Short mmCIF file of C-alpha atoms in Angstrom, two decimals:
data_model
loop_
_atom_site.label_atom_id
_atom_site.label_comp_id
_atom_site.label_asym_id
_atom_site.label_seq_id
_atom_site.Cartn_x
_atom_site.Cartn_y
_atom_site.Cartn_z
CA MET A 41 25.70 -28.84 17.98
CA THR A 42 21.95 -27.33 18.41
CA THR A 43 18.83 -30.39 19.58
CA VAL A 44 15.97 -29.68 20.30
CA ASP A 45 14.01 -32.62 22.27
CA VAL A 46 10.50 -32.10 21.66
CA PRO A 47 8.11 -29.40 19.47
CA HIS A 48 6.87 -26.86 21.05
CA GLY A 49 3.44 -27.02 19.63
CA SER A 50 1.29 -29.98 17.39
CA ARG A 51 1.86 -28.56 13.85
CA SER A 52 6.00 -27.92 14.17
CA ALA A 53 8.46 -30.60 13.45
CA VAL A 54 11.93 -31.26 14.81
CA LEU A 55 13.88 -31.30 11.53
CA ARG A 56 18.02 -31.96 10.94
CA ILE A 57 19.44 -30.18 9.23
CA SER A 58 21.40 -32.98 6.45
CA ALA A 59 23.72 -29.51 4.50
CA VAL A 60 24.54 -25.81 5.03
CA ILE A 61 25.68 -24.20 1.97
CA ALA A 62 27.54 -20.86 2.17
CA GLU A 63 26.04 -19.22 -1.29
CA THR A 64 27.56 -16.28 -1.17
CA ALA A 65 29.75 -13.98 1.69
CA ASP A 66 26.55 -13.55 3.61
CA ALA A 67 24.52 -15.86 2.85
CA CYS A 68 23.59 -19.69 3.50
CA SER A 69 21.01 -22.15 2.35
CA LEU A 70 20.24 -24.82 5.19
CA VAL A 71 19.10 -28.72 3.69
CA PHE A 72 16.49 -30.07 6.05
CA GLU A 73 15.71 -33.57 6.13
CA VAL A 74 12.08 -34.67 6.47
CA PRO A 75 11.31 -38.13 7.59
CA GLU A 76 9.09 -40.04 5.44
CA GLU A 77 5.83 -39.85 7.93
CA LEU A 78 6.32 -36.29 7.53
CA GLY A 79 6.48 -36.23 4.24
CA GLU A 80 2.48 -35.27 3.70
CA ARG A 81 3.16 -32.70 6.37
CA PHE A 82 5.71 -30.98 4.86
CA ALA A 83 4.86 -31.14 0.84
CA TYR A 84 5.39 -27.88 -0.77
CA GLN A 85 4.36 -25.72 -3.61
CA PRO A 86 6.99 -23.47 -5.72
CA GLY A 87 7.89 -20.31 -4.01
CA GLN A 88 5.99 -20.85 -0.10
CA PHE A 89 8.23 -20.70 3.06
CA LEU A 90 8.76 -22.47 6.03
CA THR A 91 8.74 -20.48 9.76
CA LEU A 92 11.63 -21.44 12.01
CA ARG A 93 12.37 -21.36 15.55
CA ILE A 94 15.34 -19.69 16.41
CA PRO A 95 16.35 -19.95 20.30
CA SER A 96 17.34 -16.72 21.81
CA GLU A 97 18.86 -16.44 25.11
CA ARG A 98 16.79 -12.56 25.52
CA THR A 99 13.33 -14.58 24.80
CA GLY A 100 13.40 -17.76 24.61
CA SER A 101 12.94 -17.83 21.15
CA VAL A 102 11.99 -15.94 17.76
CA ALA A 103 10.16 -16.89 14.86
CA ARG A 104 11.07 -16.04 11.58
CA CYS A 105 9.97 -16.90 7.79
CA TYR A 106 12.25 -17.92 5.43
CA SER A 107 11.62 -18.94 1.61
CA LEU A 108 12.20 -22.49 -0.48
CA ALA A 109 14.52 -22.21 -2.55
CA SER A 110 14.53 -25.80 -3.81
CA SER A 111 11.98 -26.72 -5.80
CA PRO A 112 9.42 -29.43 -4.68
CA HIS A 113 9.47 -30.91 -8.33
CA THR A 114 13.71 -30.65 -9.20
CA ASP A 115 14.95 -31.07 -5.09
CA ASP A 116 14.76 -34.31 -2.64
CA ARG A 117 14.87 -32.07 0.10
CA PRO A 118 13.32 -29.12 0.96
CA LYS A 119 16.40 -25.48 1.43
CA VAL A 120 15.54 -22.16 2.64
CA THR A 121 18.11 -19.37 1.83
CA VAL A 122 18.27 -16.93 4.88
CA LYS A 123 20.59 -13.34 4.17
CA ARG A 124 22.26 -11.52 7.21
CA THR A 125 21.19 -8.07 8.02
CA ALA A 126 22.49 -5.55 9.44
CA ASP A 127 20.75 -5.70 12.97
CA GLY A 128 19.05 -9.10 12.67
CA TYR A 129 19.45 -11.82 15.34
CA ALA A 130 17.66 -14.55 13.72
CA SER A 131 19.79 -14.09 10.60
CA ASN A 132 23.32 -13.75 11.43
CA TRP A 133 22.34 -16.64 14.54
CA VAL A 134 21.28 -19.07 11.49
CA CYS A 135 24.54 -18.00 9.48
CA ASP A 136 27.24 -18.53 12.75
CA ASN A 137 25.41 -20.95 13.88
CA VAL A 138 23.92 -23.64 12.25
CA LYS A 139 25.94 -26.72 11.11
CA ALA A 140 25.00 -29.87 9.18
CA GLY A 141 23.66 -31.94 12.10
CA ASP A 142 21.94 -29.77 13.76
CA GLU A 143 18.29 -29.48 14.76
CA LEU A 144 15.50 -26.81 14.17
CA GLU A 145 12.09 -26.96 15.17
CA VAL A 146 10.01 -26.17 12.39
CA LEU A 147 6.33 -25.18 11.04
CA PRO A 148 5.43 -26.77 7.80
CA PRO A 149 5.33 -24.82 4.59
CA SER A 150 3.30 -21.40 3.79
CA GLY A 151 2.48 -19.53 1.93
CA VAL A 152 0.52 -17.66 -1.17
CA PHE A 153 3.38 -17.15 -3.49
CA THR A 154 2.98 -19.23 -5.87
CA PRO A 155 1.91 -19.41 -9.38
CA LYS A 156 -1.23 -21.42 -10.27
CA ASP A 157 -0.16 -22.73 -14.11
CA LEU A 158 3.31 -23.60 -14.57
CA ASP A 159 2.28 -22.62 -17.92
CA GLU A 160 1.93 -19.25 -17.84
CA ASP A 161 4.53 -16.94 -19.27
CA LEU A 162 6.12 -15.81 -16.14
CA LEU A 163 8.20 -12.44 -15.49
CA LEU A 164 10.00 -12.59 -12.37
CA PHE A 165 11.80 -9.72 -10.24
CA ALA A 166 13.86 -10.48 -7.25
CA ALA A 167 16.24 -7.88 -5.50
CA GLY A 168 18.98 -9.82 -2.55
CA SER A 169 17.84 -12.42 -1.26
CA GLY A 170 14.48 -12.08 -2.56
CA ILE A 171 15.56 -14.41 -5.63
CA THR A 172 14.78 -17.07 -2.73
CA PRO A 173 10.91 -17.46 -3.61
CA VAL A 174 11.46 -17.06 -7.26
CA MET A 175 14.03 -19.62 -7.52
CA SER A 176 11.91 -21.90 -6.45
CA ILE A 177 9.32 -20.80 -8.70
CA LEU A 178 11.26 -20.71 -11.88
CA LYS A 179 13.17 -23.93 -11.57
CA SER A 180 9.29 -25.21 -10.89
CA ALA A 181 8.23 -23.87 -14.29
CA LEU A 182 11.56 -24.88 -15.99
CA ALA A 183 10.73 -28.69 -15.13
CA ARG A 184 6.86 -28.66 -15.02
CA GLY A 185 5.82 -26.23 -17.80
CA GLY A 186 6.02 -25.23 -20.97
CA GLY A 187 5.65 -21.07 -20.62
CA ARG A 188 8.91 -18.50 -21.09
CA LEU A 189 10.33 -16.91 -18.30
CA VAL A 190 12.12 -13.24 -18.00
CA LEU A 191 13.84 -12.80 -13.99
CA VAL A 192 15.27 -9.30 -13.34
CA TYR A 193 17.50 -9.64 -10.36
CA ALA A 194 19.00 -6.25 -8.73
CA ASN A 195 22.08 -6.65 -6.42
CA ARG A 196 24.60 -4.38 -4.71
CA ASP A 197 28.03 -6.23 -6.91
CA ALA A 198 28.56 -9.51 -9.09
CA GLU A 199 29.57 -11.01 -5.72
CA SER A 200 26.29 -10.56 -3.53
CA VAL A 201 24.23 -12.12 -5.79
CA ILE A 202 22.45 -15.60 -5.01
CA PHE A 203 22.25 -18.69 -7.26
CA ALA A 204 24.99 -16.75 -9.45
CA ALA A 205 26.29 -20.07 -10.64
CA GLU A 206 23.17 -21.94 -10.46
CA LEU A 207 21.37 -18.95 -12.84
CA ARG A 208 23.86 -19.30 -15.54
CA GLU A 209 23.18 -23.28 -16.14
CA LEU A 210 19.45 -22.94 -16.02
CA ALA A 211 20.22 -20.18 -18.52
CA GLU A 212 22.23 -21.66 -20.55
CA LYS A 213 20.56 -25.07 -20.41
CA HIS A 214 17.14 -23.52 -21.05
CA PRO A 215 18.23 -20.85 -24.08
CA GLN A 216 14.86 -20.60 -25.81
CA ARG A 217 12.86 -20.57 -22.50
CA LEU A 218 14.42 -18.47 -20.08
CA VAL A 219 16.36 -14.94 -20.07
CA VAL A 220 18.31 -13.81 -16.55
CA VAL A 221 18.68 -9.83 -16.80
CA HIS A 222 20.89 -9.47 -13.72
CA TRP A 223 21.03 -5.58 -12.38
CA LEU A 224 24.41 -4.23 -10.45
CA GLU A 225 23.93 -1.03 -8.23
CA THR A 226 27.71 -0.31 -8.55
CA LEU A 227 27.58 -0.53 -11.97
CA GLN A 228 24.07 0.99 -13.11
CA GLY A 229 22.45 2.35 -9.34
CA LEU A 230 19.23 1.77 -8.19
CA PRO A 231 16.92 1.13 -10.54
CA SER A 232 14.54 3.13 -11.30
CA ALA A 233 10.72 2.06 -12.04
CA GLU A 234 11.09 3.90 -16.00
CA ALA A 235 13.71 1.87 -16.45
CA LEU A 236 12.56 -1.37 -14.97
CA ALA A 237 8.92 -0.34 -16.93
CA ALA A 238 11.59 -0.79 -20.33
CA LEU A 239 13.19 -3.81 -19.43
CA ALA A 240 9.29 -5.39 -19.14
CA ALA A 241 7.40 -3.77 -21.89
CA PRO A 242 8.17 -6.84 -23.96
CA TYR A 243 6.48 -9.19 -21.56
CA THR A 244 4.11 -7.03 -20.52
CA GLY A 245 1.82 -10.71 -21.83
CA HIS A 246 3.42 -12.20 -18.99
CA ARG A 247 2.22 -13.57 -14.92
CA ALA A 248 4.21 -11.18 -12.67
CA PHE A 249 6.04 -12.36 -9.24
CA LEU A 250 7.98 -10.00 -7.45
CA CYS A 251 10.44 -10.63 -4.27
CA GLY A 252 12.42 -8.49 -2.38
CA PRO A 253 12.84 -4.93 -0.08
CA LYS A 254 9.69 -2.74 -0.28
CA ALA A 255 11.68 0.62 -1.58
CA PHE A 256 12.21 -1.94 -4.98
CA MET A 257 9.21 -3.72 -5.14
CA ASP A 258 6.95 -0.53 -4.86
CA ARG A 259 9.33 1.11 -7.96
CA VAL A 260 8.28 -2.91 -9.30
CA HIS A 261 4.50 -2.10 -8.72
CA ASP A 262 5.16 1.67 -10.20
CA ALA A 263 6.86 0.24 -13.73
CA LEU A 264 4.30 -1.65 -14.13
CA ALA A 265 1.45 0.03 -13.47
CA GLN A 266 2.91 2.37 -16.05
CA LEU A 267 2.75 -0.33 -18.80
CA GLY A 268 -0.97 -1.07 -18.34
CA MET A 269 -0.25 -4.82 -16.89
CA PRO A 270 -3.47 -5.23 -15.04
CA ARG A 271 -3.15 -5.82 -10.80
CA ASN A 272 -5.17 -9.46 -11.07
CA ARG A 273 -1.65 -10.25 -12.78
CA THR A 274 1.40 -8.97 -10.56
CA HIS A 275 1.74 -10.82 -7.20
CA ALA A 276 4.31 -9.93 -4.74
CA GLU A 277 6.01 -11.57 -1.50
CA VAL A 278 5.87 -9.37 1.59
CA PHE A 279 7.97 -10.77 5.19
CA THR A 280 7.92 -8.57 8.58
CA SER A 281 9.62 -10.07 11.12
CA LEU A 282 7.24 -11.97 13.47
CA SER A 283 6.30 -10.36 17.44
CA GLY A 284 4.67 -13.01 18.56
CA ASP A 285 5.09 -17.02 18.93
CA PRO A 286 3.51 -19.12 16.05
CA PHE A 287 5.13 -21.94 17.67
CA ALA A 288 2.21 -22.34 20.85
CA GLU A 289 -0.82 -23.69 20.67
CA SER A 290 -3.85 -20.91 20.73
CA ALA A 291 -6.79 -22.02 22.29
CA PRO A 292 -10.23 -21.59 21.02
CA ALA A 293 -11.89 -18.51 22.88
CA GLU A 294 -15.11 -18.54 24.32
CA VAL A 295 -18.62 -17.54 22.97
CA SER A 296 -21.53 -16.18 25.07
CA GLU A 297 -24.68 -17.30 23.97
CA GLN A 298 -25.59 -14.38 22.86
CA GLU A 299 -22.52 -14.07 20.77
CA ALA A 300 -23.53 -17.06 19.02
CA ALA A 301 -27.00 -16.25 18.34
CA ASP A 302 -25.50 -13.42 16.66
CA ALA A 303 -23.02 -15.05 14.57
CA ALA A 304 -22.70 -15.13 10.73
CA THR A 305 -23.09 -18.14 8.94
CA VAL A 306 -20.38 -18.71 6.32
CA GLU A 307 -19.13 -20.92 3.68
CA VAL A 308 -15.71 -21.53 3.60
CA GLU A 309 -13.63 -23.98 0.39
CA LEU A 310 -10.41 -25.12 1.23
CA ASP A 311 -8.66 -28.23 -0.70
CA GLY A 312 -11.46 -28.12 -2.80
CA GLN A 313 -13.81 -28.96 0.51
CA VAL A 314 -16.76 -26.22 0.83
CA HIS A 315 -17.21 -25.63 5.11
CA ASN A 316 -20.65 -24.48 6.39
CA LEU A 317 -19.71 -22.63 9.40
CA ARG A 318 -20.83 -20.76 12.25
CA TRP A 319 -19.18 -17.52 12.71
CA PRO A 320 -19.21 -15.56 15.95
CA ARG A 321 -18.20 -12.45 15.06
CA ARG A 322 -15.84 -11.47 17.61
CA GLN A 323 -13.76 -14.52 16.49
CA THR A 324 -11.43 -14.61 13.36
CA LEU A 325 -12.23 -16.99 10.52
CA VAL A 326 -9.01 -19.19 11.02
CA ASP A 327 -10.45 -19.51 14.74
CA ILE A 328 -13.60 -21.35 13.76
CA MET A 329 -11.61 -23.24 11.39
CA LEU A 330 -9.38 -24.46 14.08
CA ALA A 331 -12.08 -24.98 16.92
CA LYS A 332 -13.41 -26.82 14.23
CA GLY A 333 -10.63 -28.94 13.00
CA ILE A 334 -10.63 -27.29 10.19
CA ASP A 335 -6.61 -27.57 8.46
CA VAL A 336 -6.59 -23.70 8.14
CA PRO A 337 -3.12 -22.13 6.42
CA TYR A 338 -2.21 -19.66 9.11
CA SER A 339 1.61 -19.50 10.67
CA CYS A 340 1.76 -16.03 12.53
CA GLN A 341 -1.88 -15.60 13.90
CA GLU A 342 -1.23 -11.12 13.66
CA GLY A 343 -1.68 -10.59 9.86
CA GLU A 344 2.56 -10.30 9.38
CA CYS A 345 3.00 -13.21 7.18
CA GLY A 346 0.27 -13.42 4.63
CA SER A 347 -0.02 -17.69 5.21
CA CYS A 348 -3.94 -17.43 5.40
CA ALA A 349 -5.02 -15.08 2.74
CA CYS A 350 -8.04 -15.20 0.74
CA THR A 351 -10.75 -14.16 -1.23
CA ILE A 352 -13.96 -13.24 0.33
CA LEU A 353 -16.43 -14.00 -2.83
CA GLU A 354 -20.01 -12.62 -1.31
CA GLY A 355 -20.56 -10.18 2.05
CA LYS A 356 -18.28 -7.86 4.22
CA VAL A 357 -15.32 -8.44 6.66
CA GLU A 358 -13.50 -5.96 8.85
CA MET A 359 -9.74 -6.83 9.79
CA ASP A 360 -7.74 -6.02 13.06
CA ASN A 361 -4.25 -5.21 10.67
CA CYS A 362 -4.29 -5.36 7.18
CA GLU A 363 -0.90 -3.59 6.74
CA ILE A 364 1.22 -6.62 4.95
CA LEU A 365 -2.41 -6.53 1.90
CA ASP A 366 -1.95 -3.32 -0.28
CA PRO A 367 -4.62 -1.09 -1.15
CA GLU A 368 -4.82 -3.08 -4.79
CA ASP A 369 -4.98 -6.51 -2.93
CA ILE A 370 -8.38 -5.63 -0.68
CA GLU A 371 -10.14 -4.66 -4.19
CA SER A 372 -9.74 -7.92 -5.53
CA GLY A 373 -11.03 -9.26 -2.31
CA TYR A 374 -8.18 -10.41 -0.07
CA ILE A 375 -8.59 -10.55 2.85
CA LEU A 376 -6.56 -12.22 6.10
CA GLY A 377 -8.46 -14.93 7.38
CA CYS A 378 -6.16 -14.07 11.19
CA GLN A 379 -7.96 -10.75 11.38
CA ALA A 380 -11.11 -11.05 9.40
CA HIS A 381 -14.80 -10.81 11.32
CA PRO A 382 -17.38 -11.26 9.76
CA VAL A 383 -19.72 -7.39 8.62
CA THR A 384 -22.89 -9.49 6.89
CA ASP A 385 -24.99 -12.08 8.25
CA HIS A 386 -23.56 -14.36 4.90
CA LEU A 387 -20.54 -14.72 3.99
CA LYS A 388 -18.64 -16.69 0.66
CA ILE A 389 -14.75 -17.42 1.54
CA GLN A 390 -12.02 -19.41 -0.40
CA PHE A 391 -8.30 -20.33 0.21
#
């Protein structure tokens, strides 16, 4: 049995796993027990993810982000789904070792891959384990929204379809609101941008959410661009393996008198509250917010997970690492708070 004595930082918590569900031959779901006193910290939005601390004999641990497949509106407990990857240490360790009753260290939910309005019509694209956050959004919209939903789900073959039975049941229960289109590589080959555009053509007024391997999402982006869908109505979830340790406590860097004197000013809106802060140019936005005790959303602090994505409304920043953002995202004003440094003297930013 895997047990964890104490969390490694003030933001994380040790959660017990109440169930492990075999979804397919190479994917399983972990259902977590959340004690009542942690309920508020682990409340989540559809499409968000959890960061798990996975034990490793080589490095002590690795951190991995796994999307929540559960819905906060239909499921009593949060559930993440993990699919094995060929050389993935963490995914294979989880699928081989984790059992009900085990404990894992977990960071609170994070991520911005979530609809602002569950009543909107949604066009959902997923491939493989990319169905995980999409499933959370789909179930939430059916339970709490009133819009029409279309899911295009690509897999290698019928045996690889995660949540196949649940999707079938949802489609039967909501025939007027949900259309599920399966694309199987063994029968139809790899989906091309042209084929995806043909499937999406009747739904260009919907808001699109997509998650899956990069090659798949590139083709979906191409398909939606062919149809003229505005980029600001398209939302993509991208994960990379975290190389650092987001569970470790990070001490704020010391600021010299000269740096303090040259600091920019920033107005930050977060959860309906506005914070006016001094922003030394060597520090990141996440750094200065943490130093002020503000509960800013972040996970990796390396520009790899997108948890701290926000919008710059006034001013200009430079970023150390922004590869996770598409050029269109940056053009639309998205920045990563953990990578951003001020260029102009005054800025206005919204989370």
